[in-house]
């Protein structure tokens, strides 16, 4: 039977003092997977909590709010999708989901409920640590000066330092990646970007499942467009990708 991770006996490379980089909650019902993942994160400098099922994960998150959750999609009783929904109901928290290879529908569902990234099994623990690093790096507030100051267009405003976005003065409930995507598009109005470019610029990866971009564009449209079925701001450029139009005119 193929293991859901790679090279479990290759010891993690020495890292910073444990706990110095933030708290990560690892949720997986396979104790071997959880132990390996927790070990790599611990060596990378993270404080690690563990839970084997959904209710335990919610209890741990309530007791010690994590900076990020590594969440297996297939959990007994309460699946990862429901755990993600309940975690998000108590406030924003970045989530990296673990999914089975080939289950594209499940991965898309995970993104739909707000997962910021995912890793498919079997996976390299080192790759997972890099994904965690990437998500948390983008979750931290930006410097409140220079090009990182507040900006906006077409009724939308973004404050990178506070990681706050509004539409006509009303705050938007955006996930980490939705915020980053909106900020990037607002900084580059009128230019069409391919999904590969958005994956690289917003997610920081030169490879990956491009449906991730498609799902996030759809979710973001649902929050910033007056009529998501007829988007005027985030427009599809057929054969290319997406463009932010500050005029708010419907595409031809």
PDB file of C-alpha atoms in Angstrom:
ATOM      1  CA  UNK A   1       0.000   0.000   0.000  1.00  0.00           C
ATOM      2  CA  UNK A   2       1.434   3.359  -1.005  1.00  0.00           C
ATOM      3  CA  UNK A   3       2.186   5.639   1.904  1.00  0.00           C
ATOM      4  CA  UNK A   4       0.645   9.148   1.975  1.00  0.00           C
ATOM      5  CA  UNK A   5       4.061  10.746   2.394  1.00  0.00           C
ATOM      6  CA  UNK A   6       7.577  10.226   1.105  1.00  0.00           C
ATOM      7  CA  UNK A   7      10.884   9.348   2.800  1.00  0.00           C
ATOM      8  CA  UNK A   8       9.631   9.127   6.402  1.00  0.00           C
ATOM      9  CA  UNK A   9      13.009   7.914   7.647  1.00  0.00           C
ATOM     10  CA  UNK A  10      15.026  10.750   6.141  1.00  0.00           C
ATOM     11  CA  UNK A  11      15.524  12.967   9.150  1.00  0.00           C
ATOM     12  CA  UNK A  12      14.485  16.609   8.834  1.00  0.00           C
ATOM     13  CA  UNK A  13      17.284  19.089   8.501  1.00  0.00           C
ATOM     14  CA  UNK A  14      18.007  21.180  11.634  1.00  0.00           C
ATOM     15  CA  UNK A  15      15.912  24.312  11.834  1.00  0.00           C
ATOM     16  CA  UNK A  16      15.233  27.275  14.120  1.00  0.00           C
ATOM     17  CA  UNK A  17      14.231  26.861  17.728  1.00  0.00           C
ATOM     18  CA  UNK A  18      10.801  25.127  17.856  1.00  0.00           C
ATOM     19  CA  UNK A  19       7.815  27.427  18.181  1.00  0.00           C
ATOM     20  CA  UNK A  20       9.512  30.573  16.962  1.00  0.00           C
ATOM     21  CA  UNK A  21       7.708  30.726  13.635  1.00  0.00           C
ATOM     22  CA  UNK A  22       4.119  30.267  14.760  1.00  0.00           C
ATOM     23  CA  UNK A  23       1.662  27.589  15.860  1.00  0.00           C
ATOM     24  CA  UNK A  24       0.427  24.916  13.434  1.00  0.00           C
ATOM     25  CA  UNK A  25      -2.408  22.485  14.144  1.00  0.00           C
ATOM     26  CA  UNK A  26      -1.978  19.157  12.312  1.00  0.00           C
ATOM     27  CA  UNK A  27      -5.241  17.228  11.878  1.00  0.00           C
ATOM     28  CA  UNK A  28      -4.929  13.664  10.544  1.00  0.00           C
ATOM     29  CA  UNK A  29      -6.368  10.379  11.772  1.00  0.00           C
ATOM     30  CA  UNK A  30      -3.287   8.436  10.611  1.00  0.00           C
ATOM     31  CA  UNK A  31      -0.877   8.643  13.572  1.00  0.00           C
ATOM     32  CA  UNK A  32       2.155   7.883  11.397  1.00  0.00           C
ATOM     33  CA  UNK A  33       1.384  10.681   8.940  1.00  0.00           C
ATOM     34  CA  UNK A  34       0.628  13.085  11.784  1.00  0.00           C
ATOM     35  CA  UNK A  35       3.874  12.195  13.542  1.00  0.00           C
ATOM     36  CA  UNK A  36       6.006  12.681  10.418  1.00  0.00           C
ATOM     37  CA  UNK A  37       4.337  15.989   9.473  1.00  0.00           C
ATOM     38  CA  UNK A  38       4.526  17.285  13.040  1.00  0.00           C
ATOM     39  CA  UNK A  39       8.188  16.282  13.237  1.00  0.00           C
ATOM     40  CA  UNK A  40       9.151  18.186  10.112  1.00  0.00           C
ATOM     41  CA  UNK A  41       7.214  21.279  11.178  1.00  0.00           C
ATOM     42  CA  UNK A  42       8.756  21.133  14.648  1.00  0.00           C
ATOM     43  CA  UNK A  43      12.271  20.942  13.171  1.00  0.00           C
ATOM     44  CA  UNK A  44      11.395  23.891  10.905  1.00  0.00           C
ATOM     45  CA  UNK A  45      10.708  26.012  13.973  1.00  0.00           C
ATOM     46  CA  UNK A  46       6.932  25.739  14.414  1.00  0.00           C
ATOM     47  CA  UNK A  47       5.024  24.946  17.582  1.00  0.00           C
ATOM     48  CA  UNK A  48       2.810  21.985  16.672  1.00  0.00           C
ATOM     49  CA  UNK A  49      -0.516  20.784  18.049  1.00  0.00           C
ATOM     50  CA  UNK A  50      -2.090  17.541  16.848  1.00  0.00           C
ATOM     51  CA  UNK A  51      -5.648  16.229  16.572  1.00  0.00           C
ATOM     52  CA  UNK A  52      -6.934  12.942  15.149  1.00  0.00           C
ATOM     53  CA  UNK A  53     -10.492  13.965  14.279  1.00  0.00           C
ATOM     54  CA  UNK A  54     -12.745  16.962  13.682  1.00  0.00           C
ATOM     55  CA  UNK A  55     -14.143  17.530  17.188  1.00  0.00           C
ATOM     56  CA  UNK A  56     -10.668  17.269  18.713  1.00  0.00           C
ATOM     57  CA  UNK A  57      -9.359  19.726  16.109  1.00  0.00           C
ATOM     58  CA  UNK A  58     -12.034  22.266  16.979  1.00  0.00           C
ATOM     59  CA  UNK A  59     -11.287  21.867  20.694  1.00  0.00           C
ATOM     60  CA  UNK A  60      -7.554  22.349  20.153  1.00  0.00           C
ATOM     61  CA  UNK A  61      -8.162  25.384  17.938  1.00  0.00           C
ATOM     62  CA  UNK A  62     -10.437  26.928  20.562  1.00  0.00           C
ATOM     63  CA  UNK A  63      -7.902  26.316  23.338  1.00  0.00           C
ATOM     64  CA  UNK A  64      -4.868  27.552  21.372  1.00  0.00           C
ATOM     65  CA  UNK A  65      -5.715  29.523  18.244  1.00  0.00           C
ATOM     66  CA  UNK A  66      -3.352  28.265  15.519  1.00  0.00           C
ATOM     67  CA  UNK A  67      -1.616  30.452  12.960  1.00  0.00           C
ATOM     68  CA  UNK A  68      -2.315  27.745  10.359  1.00  0.00           C
ATOM     69  CA  UNK A  69      -4.054  24.363  10.138  1.00  0.00           C
ATOM     70  CA  UNK A  70      -2.797  21.366   8.153  1.00  0.00           C
ATOM     71  CA  UNK A  71      -6.056  19.495   7.629  1.00  0.00           C
ATOM     72  CA  UNK A  72      -6.672  16.035   6.167  1.00  0.00           C
ATOM     73  CA  UNK A  73      -9.774  16.015   3.990  1.00  0.00           C
ATOM     74  CA  UNK A  74     -10.771  12.440   4.866  1.00  0.00           C
ATOM     75  CA  UNK A  75     -11.447  12.323   8.599  1.00  0.00           C
ATOM     76  CA  UNK A  76     -13.737   9.955  10.524  1.00  0.00           C
ATOM     77  CA  UNK A  77     -17.114  11.334  11.523  1.00  0.00           C
ATOM     78  CA  UNK A  78     -16.660  14.998  10.637  1.00  0.00           C
ATOM     79  CA  UNK A  79     -14.769  15.426   7.378  1.00  0.00           C
ATOM     80  CA  UNK A  80     -12.174  18.088   6.658  1.00  0.00           C
ATOM     81  CA  UNK A  81     -14.612  20.263   4.728  1.00  0.00           C
ATOM     82  CA  UNK A  82     -16.893  20.623   7.747  1.00  0.00           C
ATOM     83  CA  UNK A  83     -13.933  21.203  10.053  1.00  0.00           C
ATOM     84  CA  UNK A  84     -12.722  23.969   7.730  1.00  0.00           C
ATOM     85  CA  UNK A  85     -16.180  25.604   7.689  1.00  0.00           C
ATOM     86  CA  UNK A  86     -16.417  25.549  11.495  1.00  0.00           C
ATOM     87  CA  UNK A  87     -12.890  26.867  11.967  1.00  0.00           C
ATOM     88  CA  UNK A  88     -13.604  29.737   9.600  1.00  0.00           C
ATOM     89  CA  UNK A  89     -16.855  30.523  11.408  1.00  0.00           C
ATOM     90  CA  UNK A  90     -14.748  31.586  14.401  1.00  0.00           C
ATOM     91  CA  UNK A  91     -12.427  33.822  12.411  1.00  0.00           C
ATOM     92  CA  UNK A  92      -9.924  33.704   9.565  1.00  0.00           C
ATOM     93  CA  UNK A  93      -7.211  31.067   9.802  1.00  0.00           C
ATOM     94  CA  UNK A  94      -5.056  29.793   6.922  1.00  0.00           C
ATOM     95  CA  UNK A  95      -5.701  26.154   5.978  1.00  0.00           C
ATOM     96  CA  UNK A  96      -3.543  23.763   3.954  1.00  0.00           C
ATOM     97  CA  UNK A  97      -5.542  20.657   3.055  1.00  0.00           C
ATOM     98  CA  UNK A  98      -4.209  17.139   2.528  1.00  0.00           C
ATOM     99  CA  UNK A  99      -6.103  15.341  -0.236  1.00  0.00           C
ATOM    100  CA  UNK A 100      -5.858  12.023  -2.060  1.00  0.00           C
ATOM    101  CA  UNK A 101      -4.205  12.179  -5.472  1.00  0.00           C
ATOM    102  CA  UNK A 102      -6.737  12.229  -8.302  1.00  0.00           C
ATOM    103  CA  UNK A 103      -9.666  13.473  -6.215  1.00  0.00           C
ATOM    104  CA  UNK A 104      -9.983  16.737  -8.142  1.00  0.00           C
ATOM    105  CA  UNK A 105     -13.590  17.276  -7.092  1.00  0.00           C
ATOM    106  CA  UNK A 106     -12.622  17.034  -3.420  1.00  0.00           C
ATOM    107  CA  UNK A 107      -9.736  19.463  -3.926  1.00  0.00           C
ATOM    108  CA  UNK A 108     -12.058  21.967  -5.573  1.00  0.00           C
ATOM    109  CA  UNK A 109     -14.560  21.563  -2.726  1.00  0.00           C
ATOM    110  CA  UNK A 110     -11.755  22.268  -0.285  1.00  0.00           C
ATOM    111  CA  UNK A 111     -10.892  25.469  -2.110  1.00  0.00           C
ATOM    112  CA  UNK A 112     -14.574  26.398  -2.259  1.00  0.00           C
ATOM    113  CA  UNK A 113     -14.902  26.269   1.531  1.00  0.00           C
ATOM    114  CA  UNK A 114     -11.826  28.449   1.895  1.00  0.00           C
ATOM    115  CA  UNK A 115      -8.686  26.292   1.996  1.00  0.00           C
ATOM    116  CA  UNK A 116      -5.683  28.427   1.050  1.00  0.00           C
ATOM    117  CA  UNK A 117      -3.624  25.617  -0.435  1.00  0.00           C
ATOM    118  CA  UNK A 118      -3.523  21.845  -0.647  1.00  0.00           C
ATOM    119  CA  UNK A 119      -0.988  19.039  -0.939  1.00  0.00           C
ATOM    120  CA  UNK A 120      -1.892  15.716  -2.539  1.00  0.00           C
ATOM    121  CA  UNK A 121      -0.950  12.351  -1.064  1.00  0.00           C
ATOM    122  CA  UNK A 122       1.620  10.883  -1.380  1.00  0.00           C
ATOM    123  CA  UNK A 123       3.574  14.032  -0.557  1.00  0.00           C
ATOM    124  CA  UNK A 124       7.022  15.079   0.542  1.00  0.00           C
ATOM    125  CA  UNK A 125       7.012  16.459   4.090  1.00  0.00           C
ATOM    126  CA  UNK A 126       9.596  19.010   2.971  1.00  0.00           C
ATOM    127  CA  UNK A 127       7.186  20.213   0.263  1.00  0.00           C
ATOM    128  CA  UNK A 128       4.448  20.535   2.876  1.00  0.00           C
ATOM    129  CA  UNK A 129       6.711  22.667   5.084  1.00  0.00           C
ATOM    130  CA  UNK A 130       7.445  24.908   2.084  1.00  0.00           C
ATOM    131  CA  UNK A 131       3.710  25.297   1.455  1.00  0.00           C
ATOM    132  CA  UNK A 132       3.139  26.187   5.098  1.00  0.00           C
ATOM    133  CA  UNK A 133       5.990  28.706   4.931  1.00  0.00           C
ATOM    134  CA  UNK A 134       4.513  30.263   1.792  1.00  0.00           C
ATOM    135  CA  UNK A 135       0.974  30.567   3.154  1.00  0.00           C
ATOM    136  CA  UNK A 136       2.093  32.063   6.473  1.00  0.00           C
ATOM    137  CA  UNK A 137       4.505  34.471   4.798  1.00  0.00           C
ATOM    138  CA  UNK A 138       1.645  35.880   2.734  1.00  0.00           C
ATOM    139  CA  UNK A 139      -0.665  35.952   5.745  1.00  0.00           C
ATOM    140  CA  UNK A 140       1.556  38.300   7.725  1.00  0.00           C
ATOM    141  CA  UNK A 141       0.768  42.028   7.503  1.00  0.00           C
ATOM    142  CA  UNK A 142       2.782  44.035   5.021  1.00  0.00           C
ATOM    143  CA  UNK A 143       4.870  47.048   5.952  1.00  0.00           C
ATOM    144  CA  UNK A 144       2.586  50.111   6.341  1.00  0.00           C
ATOM    145  CA  UNK A 145       4.527  52.369   3.985  1.00  0.00           C
ATOM    146  CA  UNK A 146       5.615  52.856   0.377  1.00  0.00           C
ATOM    147  CA  UNK A 147       3.980  50.604  -2.168  1.00  0.00           C
ATOM    148  CA  UNK A 148       2.268  48.713   0.648  1.00  0.00           C
ATOM    149  CA  UNK A 149      -0.041  51.603   1.573  1.00  0.00           C
ATOM    150  CA  UNK A 150      -3.826  51.466   1.057  1.00  0.00           C
ATOM    151  CA  UNK A 151      -5.073  51.629  -2.528  1.00  0.00           C
ATOM    152  CA  UNK A 152      -8.207  50.890  -4.504  1.00  0.00           C
ATOM    153  CA  UNK A 153     -10.418  51.407  -7.532  1.00  0.00           C
ATOM    154  CA  UNK A 154     -14.019  50.952  -8.670  1.00  0.00           C
ATOM    155  CA  UNK A 155     -15.407  51.128  -5.120  1.00  0.00           C
ATOM    156  CA  UNK A 156     -12.932  48.544  -3.819  1.00  0.00           C
ATOM    157  CA  UNK A 157     -10.192  49.419  -1.326  1.00  0.00           C
ATOM    158  CA  UNK A 158      -7.348  47.290   0.035  1.00  0.00           C
ATOM    159  CA  UNK A 159      -5.124  47.970   3.046  1.00  0.00           C
ATOM    160  CA  UNK A 160      -2.230  45.462   2.904  1.00  0.00           C
ATOM    161  CA  UNK A 161      -0.877  46.418   6.339  1.00  0.00           C
ATOM    162  CA  UNK A 162      -4.194  45.608   8.020  1.00  0.00           C
ATOM    163  CA  UNK A 163      -5.049  42.896   5.455  1.00  0.00           C
ATOM    164  CA  UNK A 164      -8.439  44.552   5.142  1.00  0.00           C
ATOM    165  CA  UNK A 165     -10.525  44.957   2.003  1.00  0.00           C
ATOM    166  CA  UNK A 166     -13.770  46.896   1.564  1.00  0.00           C
ATOM    167  CA  UNK A 167     -16.411  47.410  -1.093  1.00  0.00           C
ATOM    168  CA  UNK A 168     -18.133  50.803  -0.950  1.00  0.00           C
ATOM    169  CA  UNK A 169     -16.974  51.097   2.658  1.00  0.00           C
ATOM    170  CA  UNK A 170     -18.246  47.678   3.755  1.00  0.00           C
ATOM    171  CA  UNK A 171     -15.605  45.177   4.845  1.00  0.00           C
ATOM    172  CA  UNK A 172     -15.272  42.034   2.737  1.00  0.00           C
ATOM    173  CA  UNK A 173     -14.826  38.609   4.332  1.00  0.00           C
ATOM    174  CA  UNK A 174     -11.946  37.316   2.219  1.00  0.00           C
ATOM    175  CA  UNK A 175      -9.702  34.321   2.683  1.00  0.00           C
ATOM    176  CA  UNK A 176      -5.934  34.766   2.549  1.00  0.00           C
ATOM    177  CA  UNK A 177      -5.658  33.891  -1.143  1.00  0.00           C
ATOM    178  CA  UNK A 178      -8.773  35.863  -2.106  1.00  0.00           C
ATOM    179  CA  UNK A 179      -7.247  38.938  -0.481  1.00  0.00           C
ATOM    180  CA  UNK A 180      -3.928  38.424  -2.269  1.00  0.00           C
ATOM    181  CA  UNK A 181      -5.691  37.887  -5.607  1.00  0.00           C
ATOM    182  CA  UNK A 182      -7.802  41.022  -5.234  1.00  0.00           C
ATOM    183  CA  UNK A 183      -4.781  43.093  -4.198  1.00  0.00           C
ATOM    184  CA  UNK A 184      -2.756  41.864  -7.173  1.00  0.00           C
ATOM    185  CA  UNK A 185      -5.530  42.588  -9.673  1.00  0.00           C
ATOM    186  CA  UNK A 186      -6.152  46.033  -8.191  1.00  0.00           C
ATOM    187  CA  UNK A 187      -2.455  46.849  -8.524  1.00  0.00           C
ATOM    188  CA  UNK A 188      -2.501  45.846 -12.176  1.00  0.00           C
ATOM    189  CA  UNK A 189      -5.758  47.170 -13.682  1.00  0.00           C
ATOM    190  CA  UNK A 190      -6.427  46.710 -17.368  1.00  0.00           C
ATOM    191  CA  UNK A 191      -3.841  43.984 -17.888  1.00  0.00           C
ATOM    192  CA  UNK A 192      -4.863  40.446 -18.784  1.00  0.00           C
ATOM    193  CA  UNK A 193      -3.136  37.695 -16.817  1.00  0.00           C
ATOM    194  CA  UNK A 194      -3.001  34.015 -17.702  1.00  0.00           C
ATOM    195  CA  UNK A 195      -3.834  31.579 -14.928  1.00  0.00           C
ATOM    196  CA  UNK A 196      -0.192  30.456 -14.941  1.00  0.00           C
ATOM    197  CA  UNK A 197       0.896  34.040 -14.233  1.00  0.00           C
ATOM    198  CA  UNK A 198      -1.611  34.412 -11.410  1.00  0.00           C
ATOM    199  CA  UNK A 199      -0.463  31.107  -9.918  1.00  0.00           C
ATOM    200  CA  UNK A 200       3.104  32.390  -9.926  1.00  0.00           C
ATOM    201  CA  UNK A 201       2.418  35.961  -8.751  1.00  0.00           C
ATOM    202  CA  UNK A 202      -0.307  35.311  -6.155  1.00  0.00           C
ATOM    203  CA  UNK A 203       0.449  31.784  -4.949  1.00  0.00           C
ATOM    204  CA  UNK A 204       4.213  32.001  -5.445  1.00  0.00           C
ATOM    205  CA  UNK A 205       4.412  28.702  -7.325  1.00  0.00           C
ATOM    206  CA  UNK A 206       5.705  27.975 -10.822  1.00  0.00           C
ATOM    207  CA  UNK A 207       3.581  24.831 -11.000  1.00  0.00           C
ATOM    208  CA  UNK A 208       0.273  23.630  -9.640  1.00  0.00           C
ATOM    209  CA  UNK A 209      -3.334  22.795 -10.431  1.00  0.00           C
ATOM    210  CA  UNK A 210      -4.676  25.785 -12.403  1.00  0.00           C
ATOM    211  CA  UNK A 211      -8.215  25.001 -11.231  1.00  0.00           C
ATOM    212  CA  UNK A 212      -7.036  26.600  -7.965  1.00  0.00           C
ATOM    213  CA  UNK A 213      -6.971  29.953  -9.755  1.00  0.00           C
ATOM    214  CA  UNK A 214     -10.327  29.355 -11.433  1.00  0.00           C
ATOM    215  CA  UNK A 215     -12.020  28.518  -8.133  1.00  0.00           C
ATOM    216  CA  UNK A 216     -10.567  31.560  -6.367  1.00  0.00           C
ATOM    217  CA  UNK A 217     -11.610  33.902  -9.173  1.00  0.00           C
ATOM    218  CA  UNK A 218     -15.142  32.510  -8.931  1.00  0.00           C
ATOM    219  CA  UNK A 219     -15.202  32.930  -5.143  1.00  0.00           C
ATOM    220  CA  UNK A 220     -13.798  36.450  -5.353  1.00  0.00           C
ATOM    221  CA  UNK A 221     -16.366  37.454  -7.963  1.00  0.00           C
ATOM    222  CA  UNK A 222     -19.067  36.272  -5.588  1.00  0.00           C
ATOM    223  CA  UNK A 223     -17.861  38.836  -3.042  1.00  0.00           C
ATOM    224  CA  UNK A 224     -16.944  41.876  -5.156  1.00  0.00           C
ATOM    225  CA  UNK A 225     -19.318  41.775  -8.133  1.00  0.00           C
ATOM    226  CA  UNK A 226     -22.863  43.156  -8.015  1.00  0.00           C
ATOM    227  CA  UNK A 227     -23.889  40.249 -10.259  1.00  0.00           C
ATOM    228  CA  UNK A 228     -21.294  37.444 -10.199  1.00  0.00           C
ATOM    229  CA  UNK A 229     -23.004  35.787 -13.177  1.00  0.00           C
ATOM    230  CA  UNK A 230     -22.250  38.909 -15.252  1.00  0.00           C
ATOM    231  CA  UNK A 231     -18.919  40.140 -13.871  1.00  0.00           C
ATOM    232  CA  UNK A 232     -17.933  43.714 -14.676  1.00  0.00           C
ATOM    233  CA  UNK A 233     -14.787  44.049 -12.570  1.00  0.00           C
ATOM    234  CA  UNK A 234     -12.951  40.720 -12.828  1.00  0.00           C
ATOM    235  CA  UNK A 235     -13.478  39.891 -16.474  1.00  0.00           C
ATOM    236  CA  UNK A 236     -12.612  36.762 -18.405  1.00  0.00           C
ATOM    237  CA  UNK A 237     -10.380  37.374 -21.401  1.00  0.00           C
ATOM    238  CA  UNK A 238     -11.060  34.360 -23.581  1.00  0.00           C
ATOM    239  CA  UNK A 239      -7.946  32.492 -24.594  1.00  0.00           C
ATOM    240  CA  UNK A 240      -5.831  34.466 -22.117  1.00  0.00           C
ATOM    241  CA  UNK A 241      -7.121  34.588 -18.560  1.00  0.00           C
ATOM    242  CA  UNK A 242      -8.515  37.382 -16.390  1.00  0.00           C
ATOM    243  CA  UNK A 243      -8.385  41.180 -16.263  1.00  0.00           C
ATOM    244  CA  UNK A 244      -9.503  43.744 -13.684  1.00  0.00           C
ATOM    245  CA  UNK A 245     -11.518  46.526 -15.331  1.00  0.00           C
ATOM    246  CA  UNK A 246     -11.762  49.714 -13.265  1.00  0.00           C
ATOM    247  CA  UNK A 247     -14.568  51.076 -15.455  1.00  0.00           C
ATOM    248  CA  UNK A 248     -16.938  48.338 -14.312  1.00  0.00           C
ATOM    249  CA  UNK A 249     -18.337  47.925 -17.819  1.00  0.00           C
ATOM    250  CA  UNK A 250     -19.568  44.524 -18.839  1.00  0.00           C
ATOM    251  CA  UNK A 251     -17.249  42.723 -21.238  1.00  0.00           C
ATOM    252  CA  UNK A 252     -18.396  42.336 -24.815  1.00  0.00           C
TER     253      UNK A 252
END
